[in-house]
Structures are given as C-alpha cells and as structure tokens.
mmCIF file of C-alpha atoms in Angstrom:
data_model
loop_
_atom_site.group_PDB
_atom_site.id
_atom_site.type_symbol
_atom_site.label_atom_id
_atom_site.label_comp_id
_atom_site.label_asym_id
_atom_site.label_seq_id
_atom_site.Cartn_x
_atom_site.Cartn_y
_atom_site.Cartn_z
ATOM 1 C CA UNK Y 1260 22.989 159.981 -113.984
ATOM 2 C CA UNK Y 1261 25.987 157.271 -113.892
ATOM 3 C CA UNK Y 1262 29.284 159.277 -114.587
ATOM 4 C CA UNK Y 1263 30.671 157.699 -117.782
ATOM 5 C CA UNK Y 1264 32.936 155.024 -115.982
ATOM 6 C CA UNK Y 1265 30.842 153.843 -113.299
ATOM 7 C CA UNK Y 1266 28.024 150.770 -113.448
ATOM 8 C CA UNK Y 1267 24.572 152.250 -114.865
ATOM 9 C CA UNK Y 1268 21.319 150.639 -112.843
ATOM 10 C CA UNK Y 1269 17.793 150.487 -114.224
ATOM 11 C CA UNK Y 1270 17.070 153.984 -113.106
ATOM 12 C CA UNK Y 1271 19.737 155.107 -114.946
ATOM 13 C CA UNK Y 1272 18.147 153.653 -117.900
ATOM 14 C CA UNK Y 1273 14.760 155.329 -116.725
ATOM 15 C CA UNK Y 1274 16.205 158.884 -117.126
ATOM 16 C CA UNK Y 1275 17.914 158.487 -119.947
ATOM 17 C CA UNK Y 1276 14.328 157.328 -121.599
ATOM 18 C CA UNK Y 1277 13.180 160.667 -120.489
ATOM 19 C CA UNK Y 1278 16.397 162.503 -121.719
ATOM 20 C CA UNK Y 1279 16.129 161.532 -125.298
ATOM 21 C CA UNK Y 1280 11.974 161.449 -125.989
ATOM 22 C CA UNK Y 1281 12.236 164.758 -127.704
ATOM 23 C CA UNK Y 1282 14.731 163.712 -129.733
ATOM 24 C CA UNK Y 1283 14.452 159.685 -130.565
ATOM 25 C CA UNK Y 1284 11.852 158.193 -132.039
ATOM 26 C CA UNK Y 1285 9.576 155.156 -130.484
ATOM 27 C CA UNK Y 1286 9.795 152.218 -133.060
ATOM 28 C CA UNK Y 1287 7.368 149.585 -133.913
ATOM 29 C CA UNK Y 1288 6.977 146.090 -132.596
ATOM 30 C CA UNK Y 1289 6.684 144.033 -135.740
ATOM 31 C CA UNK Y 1290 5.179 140.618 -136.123
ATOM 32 C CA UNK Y 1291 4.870 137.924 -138.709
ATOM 33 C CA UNK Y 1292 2.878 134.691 -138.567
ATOM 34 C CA UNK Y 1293 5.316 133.168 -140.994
ATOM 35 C CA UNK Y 1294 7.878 133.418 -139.022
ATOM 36 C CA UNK Y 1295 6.353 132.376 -135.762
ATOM 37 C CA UNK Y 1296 5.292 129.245 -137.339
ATOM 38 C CA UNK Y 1297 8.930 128.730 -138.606
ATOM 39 C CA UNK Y 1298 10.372 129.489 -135.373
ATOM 40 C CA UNK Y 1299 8.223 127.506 -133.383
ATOM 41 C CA UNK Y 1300 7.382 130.377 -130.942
ATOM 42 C CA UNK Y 1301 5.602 134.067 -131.100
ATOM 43 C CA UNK Y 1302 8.373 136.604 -132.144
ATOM 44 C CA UNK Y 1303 8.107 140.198 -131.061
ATOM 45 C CA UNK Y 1304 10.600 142.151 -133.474
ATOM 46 C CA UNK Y 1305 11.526 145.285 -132.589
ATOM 47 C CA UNK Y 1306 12.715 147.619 -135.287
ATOM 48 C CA UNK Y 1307 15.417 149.903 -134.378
ATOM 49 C CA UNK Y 1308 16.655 149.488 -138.050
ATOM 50 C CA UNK Y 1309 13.603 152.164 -138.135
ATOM 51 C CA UNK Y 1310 15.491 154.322 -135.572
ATOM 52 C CA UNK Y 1311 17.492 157.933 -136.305
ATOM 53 C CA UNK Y 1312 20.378 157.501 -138.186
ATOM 54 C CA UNK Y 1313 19.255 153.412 -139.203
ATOM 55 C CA UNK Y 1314 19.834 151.902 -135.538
ATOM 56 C CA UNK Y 1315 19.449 151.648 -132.159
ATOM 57 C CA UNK Y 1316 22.920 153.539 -131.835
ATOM 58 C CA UNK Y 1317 20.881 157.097 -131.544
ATOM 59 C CA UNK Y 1318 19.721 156.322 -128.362
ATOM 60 C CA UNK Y 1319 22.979 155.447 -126.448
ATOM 61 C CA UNK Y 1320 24.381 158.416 -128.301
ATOM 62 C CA UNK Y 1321 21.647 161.252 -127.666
ATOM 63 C CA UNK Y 1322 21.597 160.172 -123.764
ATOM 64 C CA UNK Y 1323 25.147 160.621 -123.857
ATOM 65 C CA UNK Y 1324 25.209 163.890 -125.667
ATOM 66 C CA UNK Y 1325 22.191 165.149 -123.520
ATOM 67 C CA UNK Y 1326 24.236 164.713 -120.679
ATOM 68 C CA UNK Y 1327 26.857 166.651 -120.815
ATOM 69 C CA UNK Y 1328 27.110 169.995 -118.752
ATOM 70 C CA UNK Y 1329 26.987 173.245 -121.538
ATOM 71 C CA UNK Y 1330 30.650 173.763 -120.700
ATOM 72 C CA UNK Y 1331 31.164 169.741 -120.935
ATOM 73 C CA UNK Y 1332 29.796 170.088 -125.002
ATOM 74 C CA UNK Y 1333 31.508 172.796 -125.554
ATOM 75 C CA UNK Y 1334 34.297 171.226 -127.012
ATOM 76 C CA UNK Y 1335 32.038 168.922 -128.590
ATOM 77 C CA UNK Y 1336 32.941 164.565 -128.538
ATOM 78 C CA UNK Y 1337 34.688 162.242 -130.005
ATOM 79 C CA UNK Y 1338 34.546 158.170 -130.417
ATOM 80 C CA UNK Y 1339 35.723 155.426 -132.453
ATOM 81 C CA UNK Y 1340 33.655 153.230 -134.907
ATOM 82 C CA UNK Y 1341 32.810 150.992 -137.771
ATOM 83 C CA UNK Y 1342 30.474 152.936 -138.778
ATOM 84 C CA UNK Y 1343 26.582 152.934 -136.568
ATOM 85 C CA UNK Y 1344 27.775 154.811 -133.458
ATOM 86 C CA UNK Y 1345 30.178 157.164 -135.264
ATOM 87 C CA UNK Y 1346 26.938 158.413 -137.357
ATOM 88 C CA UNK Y 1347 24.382 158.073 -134.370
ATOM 89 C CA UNK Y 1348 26.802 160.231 -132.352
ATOM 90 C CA UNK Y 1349 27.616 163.122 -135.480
ATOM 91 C CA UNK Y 1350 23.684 163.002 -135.487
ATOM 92 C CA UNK Y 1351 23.012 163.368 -131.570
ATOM 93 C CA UNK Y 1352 25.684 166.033 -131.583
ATOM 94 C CA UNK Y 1353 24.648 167.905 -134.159
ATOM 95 C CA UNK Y 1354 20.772 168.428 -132.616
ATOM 96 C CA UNK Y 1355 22.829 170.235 -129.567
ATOM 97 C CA UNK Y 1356 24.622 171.939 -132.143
ATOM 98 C CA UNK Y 1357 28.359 170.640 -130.948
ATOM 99 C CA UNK Y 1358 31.275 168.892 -133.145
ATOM 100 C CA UNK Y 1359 31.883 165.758 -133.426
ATOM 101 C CA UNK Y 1360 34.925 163.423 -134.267
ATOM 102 C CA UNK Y 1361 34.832 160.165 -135.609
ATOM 103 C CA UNK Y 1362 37.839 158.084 -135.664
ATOM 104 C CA UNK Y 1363 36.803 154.713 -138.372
ATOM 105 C CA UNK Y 1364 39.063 151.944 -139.247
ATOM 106 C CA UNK Y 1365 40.114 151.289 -142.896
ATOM 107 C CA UNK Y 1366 37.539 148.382 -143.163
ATOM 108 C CA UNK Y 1367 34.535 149.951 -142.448
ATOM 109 C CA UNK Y 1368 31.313 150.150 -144.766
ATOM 110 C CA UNK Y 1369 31.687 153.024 -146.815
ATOM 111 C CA UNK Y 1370 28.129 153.084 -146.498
ATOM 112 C CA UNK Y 1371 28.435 154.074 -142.626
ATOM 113 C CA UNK Y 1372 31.204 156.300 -142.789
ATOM 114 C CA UNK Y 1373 29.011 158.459 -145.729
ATOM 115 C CA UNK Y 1374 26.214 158.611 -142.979
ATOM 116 C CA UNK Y 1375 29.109 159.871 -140.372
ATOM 117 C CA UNK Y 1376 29.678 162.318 -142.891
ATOM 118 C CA UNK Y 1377 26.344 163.437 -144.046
ATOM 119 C CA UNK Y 1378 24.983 164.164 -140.476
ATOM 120 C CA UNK Y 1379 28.224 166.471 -139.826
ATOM 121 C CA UNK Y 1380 30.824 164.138 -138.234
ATOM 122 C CA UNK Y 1381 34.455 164.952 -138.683
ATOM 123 C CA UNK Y 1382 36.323 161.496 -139.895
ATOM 124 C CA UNK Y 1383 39.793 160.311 -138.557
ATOM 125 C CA UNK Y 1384 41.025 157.312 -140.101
ATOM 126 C CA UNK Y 1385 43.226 154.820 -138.364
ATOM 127 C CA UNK Y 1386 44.372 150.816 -138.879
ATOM 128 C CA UNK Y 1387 41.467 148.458 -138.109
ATOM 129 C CA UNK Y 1388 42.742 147.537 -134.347
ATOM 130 C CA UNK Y 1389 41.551 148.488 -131.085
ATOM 131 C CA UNK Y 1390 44.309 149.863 -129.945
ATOM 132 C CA UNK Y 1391 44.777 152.065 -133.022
ATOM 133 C CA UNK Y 1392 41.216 153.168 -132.536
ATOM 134 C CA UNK Y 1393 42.078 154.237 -128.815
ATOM 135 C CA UNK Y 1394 45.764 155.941 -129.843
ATOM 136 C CA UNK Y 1395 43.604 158.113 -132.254
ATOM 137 C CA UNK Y 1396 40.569 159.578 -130.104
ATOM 138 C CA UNK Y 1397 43.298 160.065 -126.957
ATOM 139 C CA UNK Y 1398 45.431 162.355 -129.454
ATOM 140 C CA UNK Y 1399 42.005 164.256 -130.464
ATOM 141 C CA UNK Y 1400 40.925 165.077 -127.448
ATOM 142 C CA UNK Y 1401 44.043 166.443 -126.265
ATOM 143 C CA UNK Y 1402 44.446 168.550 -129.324
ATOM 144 C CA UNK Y 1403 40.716 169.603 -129.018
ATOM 145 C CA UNK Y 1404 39.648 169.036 -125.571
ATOM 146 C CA UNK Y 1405 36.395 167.424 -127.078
ATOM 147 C CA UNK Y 1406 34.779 164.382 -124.369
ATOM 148 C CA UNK Y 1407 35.059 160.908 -125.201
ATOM 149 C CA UNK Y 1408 31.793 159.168 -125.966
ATOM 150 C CA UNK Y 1409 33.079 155.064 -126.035
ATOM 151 C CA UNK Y 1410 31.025 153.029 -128.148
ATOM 152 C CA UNK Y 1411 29.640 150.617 -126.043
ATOM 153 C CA UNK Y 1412 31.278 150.592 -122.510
ATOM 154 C CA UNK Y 1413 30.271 154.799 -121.287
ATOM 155 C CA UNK Y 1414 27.476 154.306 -118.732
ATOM 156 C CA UNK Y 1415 25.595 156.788 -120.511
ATOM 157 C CA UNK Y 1416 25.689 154.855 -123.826
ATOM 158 C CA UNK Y 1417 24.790 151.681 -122.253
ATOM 159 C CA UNK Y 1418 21.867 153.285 -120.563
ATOM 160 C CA UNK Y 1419 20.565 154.927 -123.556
ATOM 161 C CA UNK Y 1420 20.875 151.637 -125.816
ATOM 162 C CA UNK Y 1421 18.891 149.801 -122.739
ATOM 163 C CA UNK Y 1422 15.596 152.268 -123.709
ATOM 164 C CA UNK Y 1423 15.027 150.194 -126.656
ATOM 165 C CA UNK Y 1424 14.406 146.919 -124.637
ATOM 166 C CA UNK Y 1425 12.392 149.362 -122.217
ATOM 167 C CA UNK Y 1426 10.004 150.398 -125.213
ATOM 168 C CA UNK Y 1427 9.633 146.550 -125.977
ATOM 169 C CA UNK Y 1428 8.264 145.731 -122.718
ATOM 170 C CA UNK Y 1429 5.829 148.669 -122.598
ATOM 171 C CA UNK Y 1430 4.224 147.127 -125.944
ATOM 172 C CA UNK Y 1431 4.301 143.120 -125.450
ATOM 173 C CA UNK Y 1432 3.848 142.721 -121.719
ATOM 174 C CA UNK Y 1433 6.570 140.304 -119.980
ATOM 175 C CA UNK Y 1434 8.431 137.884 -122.444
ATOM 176 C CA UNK Y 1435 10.109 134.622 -122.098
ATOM 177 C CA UNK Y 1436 12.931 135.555 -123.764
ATOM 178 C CA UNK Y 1437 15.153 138.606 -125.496
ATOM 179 C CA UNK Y 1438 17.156 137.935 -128.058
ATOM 180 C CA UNK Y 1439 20.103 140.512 -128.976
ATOM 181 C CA UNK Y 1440 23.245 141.111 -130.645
ATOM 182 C CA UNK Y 1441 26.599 141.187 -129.482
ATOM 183 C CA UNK Y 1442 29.557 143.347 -130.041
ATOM 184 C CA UNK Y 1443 30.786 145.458 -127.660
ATOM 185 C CA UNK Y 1444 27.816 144.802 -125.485
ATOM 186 C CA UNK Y 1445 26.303 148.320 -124.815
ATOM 187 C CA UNK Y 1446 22.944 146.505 -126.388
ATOM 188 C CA UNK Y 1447 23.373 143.958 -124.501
ATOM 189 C CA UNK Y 1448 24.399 145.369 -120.840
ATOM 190 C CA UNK Y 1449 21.548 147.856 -121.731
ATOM 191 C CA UNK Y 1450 18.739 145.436 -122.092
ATOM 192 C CA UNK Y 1451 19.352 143.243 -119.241
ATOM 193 C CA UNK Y 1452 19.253 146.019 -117.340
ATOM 194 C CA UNK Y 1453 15.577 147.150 -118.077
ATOM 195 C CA UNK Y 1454 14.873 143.876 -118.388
ATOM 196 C CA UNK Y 1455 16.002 143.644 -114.420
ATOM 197 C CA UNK Y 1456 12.987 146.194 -113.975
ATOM 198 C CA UNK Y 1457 10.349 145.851 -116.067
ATOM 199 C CA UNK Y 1458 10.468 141.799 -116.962
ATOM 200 C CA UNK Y 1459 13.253 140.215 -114.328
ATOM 201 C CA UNK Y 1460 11.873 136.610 -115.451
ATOM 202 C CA UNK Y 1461 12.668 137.020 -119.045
ATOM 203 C CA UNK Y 1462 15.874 135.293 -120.248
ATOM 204 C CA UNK Y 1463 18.602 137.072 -122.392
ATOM 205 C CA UNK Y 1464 20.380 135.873 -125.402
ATOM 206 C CA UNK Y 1465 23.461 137.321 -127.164
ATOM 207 C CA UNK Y 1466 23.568 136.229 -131.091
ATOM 208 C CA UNK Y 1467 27.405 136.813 -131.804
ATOM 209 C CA UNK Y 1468 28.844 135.364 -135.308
ATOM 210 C CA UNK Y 1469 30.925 131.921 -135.035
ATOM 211 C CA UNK Y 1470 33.735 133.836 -136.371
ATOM 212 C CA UNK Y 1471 34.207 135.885 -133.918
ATOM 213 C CA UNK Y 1472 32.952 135.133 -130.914
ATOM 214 C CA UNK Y 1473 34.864 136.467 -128.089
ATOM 215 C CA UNK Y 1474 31.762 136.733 -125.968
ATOM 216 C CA UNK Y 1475 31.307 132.993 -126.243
ATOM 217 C CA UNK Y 1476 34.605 132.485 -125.530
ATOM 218 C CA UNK Y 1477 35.101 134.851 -122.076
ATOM 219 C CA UNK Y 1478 31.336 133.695 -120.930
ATOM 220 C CA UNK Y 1479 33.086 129.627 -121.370
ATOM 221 C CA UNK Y 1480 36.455 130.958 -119.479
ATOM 222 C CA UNK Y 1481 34.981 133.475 -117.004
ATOM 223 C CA UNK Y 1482 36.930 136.045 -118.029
ATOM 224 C CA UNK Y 1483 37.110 138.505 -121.128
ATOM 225 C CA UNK Y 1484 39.158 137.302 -123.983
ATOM 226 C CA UNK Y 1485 40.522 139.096 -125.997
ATOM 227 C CA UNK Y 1486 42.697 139.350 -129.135
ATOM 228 C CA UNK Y 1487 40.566 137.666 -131.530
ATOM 229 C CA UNK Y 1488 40.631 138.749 -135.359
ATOM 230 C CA UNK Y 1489 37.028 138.530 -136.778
ATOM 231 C CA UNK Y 1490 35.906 137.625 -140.368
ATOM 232 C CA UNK Y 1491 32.290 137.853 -140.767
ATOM 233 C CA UNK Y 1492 29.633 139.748 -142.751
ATOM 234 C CA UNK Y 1493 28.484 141.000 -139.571
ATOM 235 C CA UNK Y 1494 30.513 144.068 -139.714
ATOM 236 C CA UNK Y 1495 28.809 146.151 -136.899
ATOM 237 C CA UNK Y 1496 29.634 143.086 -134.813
ATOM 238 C CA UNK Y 1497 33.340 142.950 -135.239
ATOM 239 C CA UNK Y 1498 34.291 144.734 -131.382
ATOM 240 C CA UNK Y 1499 35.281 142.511 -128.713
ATOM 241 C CA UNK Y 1500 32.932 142.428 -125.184
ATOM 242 C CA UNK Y 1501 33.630 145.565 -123.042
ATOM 243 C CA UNK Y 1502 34.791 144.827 -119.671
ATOM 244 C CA UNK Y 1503 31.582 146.748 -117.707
ATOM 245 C CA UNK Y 1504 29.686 144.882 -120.539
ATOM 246 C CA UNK Y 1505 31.066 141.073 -119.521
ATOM 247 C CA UNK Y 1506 30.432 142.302 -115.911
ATOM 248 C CA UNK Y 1507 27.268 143.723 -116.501
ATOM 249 C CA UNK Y 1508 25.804 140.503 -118.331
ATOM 250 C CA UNK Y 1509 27.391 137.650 -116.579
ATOM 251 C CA UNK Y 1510 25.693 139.120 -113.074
ATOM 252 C CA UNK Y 1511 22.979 138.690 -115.327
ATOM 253 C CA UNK Y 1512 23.001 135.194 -116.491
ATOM 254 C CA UNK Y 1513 22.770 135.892 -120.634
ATOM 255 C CA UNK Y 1514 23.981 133.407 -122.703
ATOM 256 C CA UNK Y 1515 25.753 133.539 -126.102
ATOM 257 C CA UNK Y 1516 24.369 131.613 -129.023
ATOM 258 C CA UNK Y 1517 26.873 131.914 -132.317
ATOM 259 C CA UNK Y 1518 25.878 131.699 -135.685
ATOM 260 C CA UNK Y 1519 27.542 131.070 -139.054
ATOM 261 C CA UNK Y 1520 27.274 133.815 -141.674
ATOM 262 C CA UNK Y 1521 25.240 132.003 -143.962
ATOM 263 C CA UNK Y 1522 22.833 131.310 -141.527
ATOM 264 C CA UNK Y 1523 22.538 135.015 -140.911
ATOM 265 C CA UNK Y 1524 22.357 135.723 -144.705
ATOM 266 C CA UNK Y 1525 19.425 133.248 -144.638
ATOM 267 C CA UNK Y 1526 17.948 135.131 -141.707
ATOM 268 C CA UNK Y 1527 18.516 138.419 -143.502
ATOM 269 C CA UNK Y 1528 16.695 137.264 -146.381
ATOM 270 C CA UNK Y 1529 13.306 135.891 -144.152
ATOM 271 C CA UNK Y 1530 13.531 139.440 -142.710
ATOM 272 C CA UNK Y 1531 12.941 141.324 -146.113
ATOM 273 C CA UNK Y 1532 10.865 138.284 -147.640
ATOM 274 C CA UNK Y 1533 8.238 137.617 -144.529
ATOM 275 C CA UNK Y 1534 8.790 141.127 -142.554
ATOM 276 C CA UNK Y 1535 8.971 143.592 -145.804
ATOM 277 C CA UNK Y 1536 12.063 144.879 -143.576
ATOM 278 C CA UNK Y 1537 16.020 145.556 -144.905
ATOM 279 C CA UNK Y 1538 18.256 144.736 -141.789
ATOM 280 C CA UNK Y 1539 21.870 144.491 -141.897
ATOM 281 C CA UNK Y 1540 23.356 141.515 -141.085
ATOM 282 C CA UNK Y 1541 24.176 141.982 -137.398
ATOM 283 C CA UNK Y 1542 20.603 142.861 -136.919
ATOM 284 C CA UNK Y 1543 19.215 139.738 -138.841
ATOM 285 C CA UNK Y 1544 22.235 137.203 -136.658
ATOM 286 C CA UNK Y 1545 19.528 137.428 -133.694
ATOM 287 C CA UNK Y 1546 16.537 136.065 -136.081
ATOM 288 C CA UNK Y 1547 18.981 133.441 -137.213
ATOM 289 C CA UNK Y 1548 20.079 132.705 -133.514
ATOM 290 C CA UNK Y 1549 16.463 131.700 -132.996
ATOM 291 C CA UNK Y 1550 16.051 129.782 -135.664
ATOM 292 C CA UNK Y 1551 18.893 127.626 -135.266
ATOM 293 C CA UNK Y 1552 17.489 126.470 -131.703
ATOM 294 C CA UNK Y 1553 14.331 125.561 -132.371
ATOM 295 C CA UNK Y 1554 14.036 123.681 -129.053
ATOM 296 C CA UNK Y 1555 15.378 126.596 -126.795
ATOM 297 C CA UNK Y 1556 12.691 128.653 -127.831
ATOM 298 C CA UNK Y 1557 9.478 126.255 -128.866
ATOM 299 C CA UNK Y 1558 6.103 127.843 -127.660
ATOM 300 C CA UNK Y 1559 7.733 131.201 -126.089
ATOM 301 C CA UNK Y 1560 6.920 134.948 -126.381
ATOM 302 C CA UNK Y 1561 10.594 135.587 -127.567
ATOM 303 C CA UNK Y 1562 11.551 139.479 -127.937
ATOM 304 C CA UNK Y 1563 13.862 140.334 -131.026
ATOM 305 C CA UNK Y 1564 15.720 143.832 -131.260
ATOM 306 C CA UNK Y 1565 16.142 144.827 -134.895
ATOM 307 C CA UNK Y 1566 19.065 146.471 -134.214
ATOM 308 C CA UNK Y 1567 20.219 148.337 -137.661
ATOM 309 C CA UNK Y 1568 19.356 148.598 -141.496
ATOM 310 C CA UNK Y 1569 22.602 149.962 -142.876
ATOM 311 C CA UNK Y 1570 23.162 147.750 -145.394
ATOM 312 C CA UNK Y 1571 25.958 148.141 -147.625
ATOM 313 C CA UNK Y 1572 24.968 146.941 -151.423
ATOM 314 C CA UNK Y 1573 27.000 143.795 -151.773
ATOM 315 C CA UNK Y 1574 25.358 142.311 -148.539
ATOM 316 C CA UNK Y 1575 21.954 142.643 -150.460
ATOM 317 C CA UNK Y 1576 23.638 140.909 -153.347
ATOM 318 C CA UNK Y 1577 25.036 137.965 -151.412
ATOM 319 C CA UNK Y 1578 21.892 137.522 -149.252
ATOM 320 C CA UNK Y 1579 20.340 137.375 -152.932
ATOM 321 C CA UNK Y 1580 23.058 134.234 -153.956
ATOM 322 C CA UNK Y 1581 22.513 132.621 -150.902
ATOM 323 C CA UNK Y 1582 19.132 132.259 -151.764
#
C-alpha cells in the first residue's frame, strides 16, 4: 500500500477494495427512466448516500484505518472536517476499536458533527479556515501521538474513496462518462484512478458549486488556487482541491462543470421526487451538472456517484421553496 504522502495507482485502489469488504457495504446502482428521458442520456446512479455513516467517506476512512500497523493505531487518528469524513473516520476507528479526534470548524452542520459524536469521535473545534483546521490536528497529535488521517489528500483515503467508482464498473459495464463531486478531490483522484483500470475510455466530470469553484479556477490557470471563501449550500463541498488531487486529475484529463445552488436544490428535489432518494446537496450538484449540459451528455451511459445523504433539516425545507 501507498504510504500516506506518496501517489496511489489503481492497484492501490485494488487492495484497499479488499481491505475494507468486511467492513463497507456494496451499494446499489439506481436508475430512473424519468430522469434519463430528462437528461437526454441513461444515468447509472450510484448510491453511496446508502453507505456507513451516510457517504462514500467510510471507504477512504476504513482503508485508511485498516492500514495502519497495531502499534501505528495505537494512539488512535485524528483529521479535520465539516462534518462526512470526521464521522466516517470516528466510525472506521471505532470497528478497530482505536480513538479518534475530530477537529470541525464553527460552520459545520450540526447534523454531521452529532454523527461524529454518536459513532465515538472526540470533537475539537476551531475557526472555519484551513489553516486553523491544520494548527489544530498538528497540536493533537503531538499531545497524543494519534496519526493523521487528511481528508482527501492521504493516499490511503484517496484509494479507498476510488472503490466506489470500482463497484460502479463491476455493475454497468464501461461508461461514457462519470460524473462526481468536487471538494478536496479524494472522490475525484479516487475514481479516475479505477477508472484508469477498469474503463480508461470513460470521461470524468467534477460538479463543483459556482461559488466556489477553485477547481475550475486552478484547472483554467494550471495551477492550484487557492484562497477562495465559499458560500454555497453545498457544505461538504466547501475544501479547496488538494495538491496530489489537482495532480492526480489533471494527468487525467477531468473537467470541472460548476453549478449554481439553485440548480442543485432543483436537482436535489428530482432525486427524492423521481429516485425516492434524500441526498444532500453536494451529492445532488453532480445530477444537476448533467442536467445543465444537456448536449455534453445526449445519448451516453453517464455514471453518477451519490455521494452523501446527510441532510441537515433546513436544506429539505429550501429544496421544498424552491420548488
């Protein structure tokens, strides 16, 4: 396995499917003639809001926790988060039996930093800044000695979270195109590479929100930017690009499509309307993604990852106005 800092490849994301089978659980492949016929192309959703702990988060986190030597969990991990990977990480920790510290900022949903809590996750709370998040898990692990587990740009994580696209394959055969979110890009860098093994032809797309779309904006320059304050509903999708992430991706030729919120509330609503499925909204950006480029994707067998269904109460209510 890929030490934490250095480039996973598509066997890395081989293992790490064996690594967590006992623990993760294979989701469905969901389809809807509705929305295929408003989409213009055959849509292959897979649900990961379905996943341990509500998303695709658990597997990124179990490979990583899995991986560890005994005397490597013995002072158990820490990370920062908004709230998906701080939770999948308490839970992954706590089926090895190890602690685990959380660090969240202020502005997270309360309704992800009560599933932190509930599966056994010690919380830290800091500003809502990246390098507040950092300042806070380096002073944990020297007072604790526990192993950083980063969000999105650990090897392992990125790995793990590239299982999901893995799965997808396995089901549908080949597609056209893969259509994901973007944050930090563990999601991401994961599924293009086991799309690089098991469906090389297949073209990847990163749904980021208009708000805040740093990805968009390093893929135009060539370079990561960074700095960018995001305001959008998507609150799992507030990170900016990780820099094995950008590396990772670009060598693979994804490209960002951004989308307004309302466009992803709309999405969000289609999802529970035509699907019967709750998503959270930076699950439901990659449905919207699709729908807002109709010609992009007319006639194509177009993978979707579902990637959470965390959804904090007022999200449901504004989805509801925006109907």
């Amino acid at each position: 396995m890929a030490s934490p800092h250095s480039a996973p490849g598509f066997q890395d994301v081989l293992a790490a499917a064996a690594r967590i089978a006992p623990h993760a659980h294979t989701t469905p492949v969901l389809r809807s003639q509705t929305l295929d016929a408003l989409a213009g192309c055959q849509l292959h959703f897979k649900g990961e809001h379905l996943q341990r702990g509500g998303a695709f988060k658990f597997r990124g986190a179990c490979n990583a926790v899995w991986s560890l030597t005994d005397a490597e969990a013995a002072d158990g991990v820490v990370t920062h988060s908004s709230g998906n990977h701080g939770a999948a990480l308490a839970l992954a920790a706590r089926t090895r039996g190890i602690a685990c510290h959380v660090v969240v900022p202020d502005n997270a949903s309360p309704a992800k930093v009560a599933a932190i809590d509930t599966y056994g996750g010690t919380l830290h709370r800091c500003q809502p800044t990246q390098a507040a998040r950092e300042a806070a898990c380096a002073r944990i692990q020297a007072a604790t000695g526990a192993r950083l587990v980063h969000p999105y740009a650990d090897a392992r994580v990125i790995a793990g979270q590239g299982t999901a696209a893995l799965e997808l394959v396995a089901n549908t055969g080949p597609l056209d195109a893969l259509v994901v979110p973007i944050s930090g890009g563990g999601l991401a860098a994961g599924s293009a590479l086991a799309l690089s093994g098991v469906s090389p032809a297949t073209r990847l797309f990163l749904a980021e929100p208009a708000s805040g779309a740093d990805a968009a904006a390093s893929f135009a320059r060539g370079e990561r930017v960074t700095g960018l304050s995001p305001d959008t509903i998507c609150d799992g999708l507030r990170a900016e690009i990780g820099a094995p992430n950008f590396d990772l991706l670009r060598a693979a030729g994804a490209q960002v499509l951004t989308v307004d919120d309302a466009d992803t509330l709309a999405a969000l609503r289609l999802a529970w309307q035509r699907l019967k499925q709750l998503v959270e909204p930076s699950s439901a950006i990659a449905l919207a993604a699709i729908l807002q480029q109709p010609a992009l994707f007319a006639g194509q067998r177009v993978g979707v990852i579902l990637s959470g269904g965390n959804v904090a109460p007022g999200v449901l209510r504004l989805a509801g106005e925006a109907g």
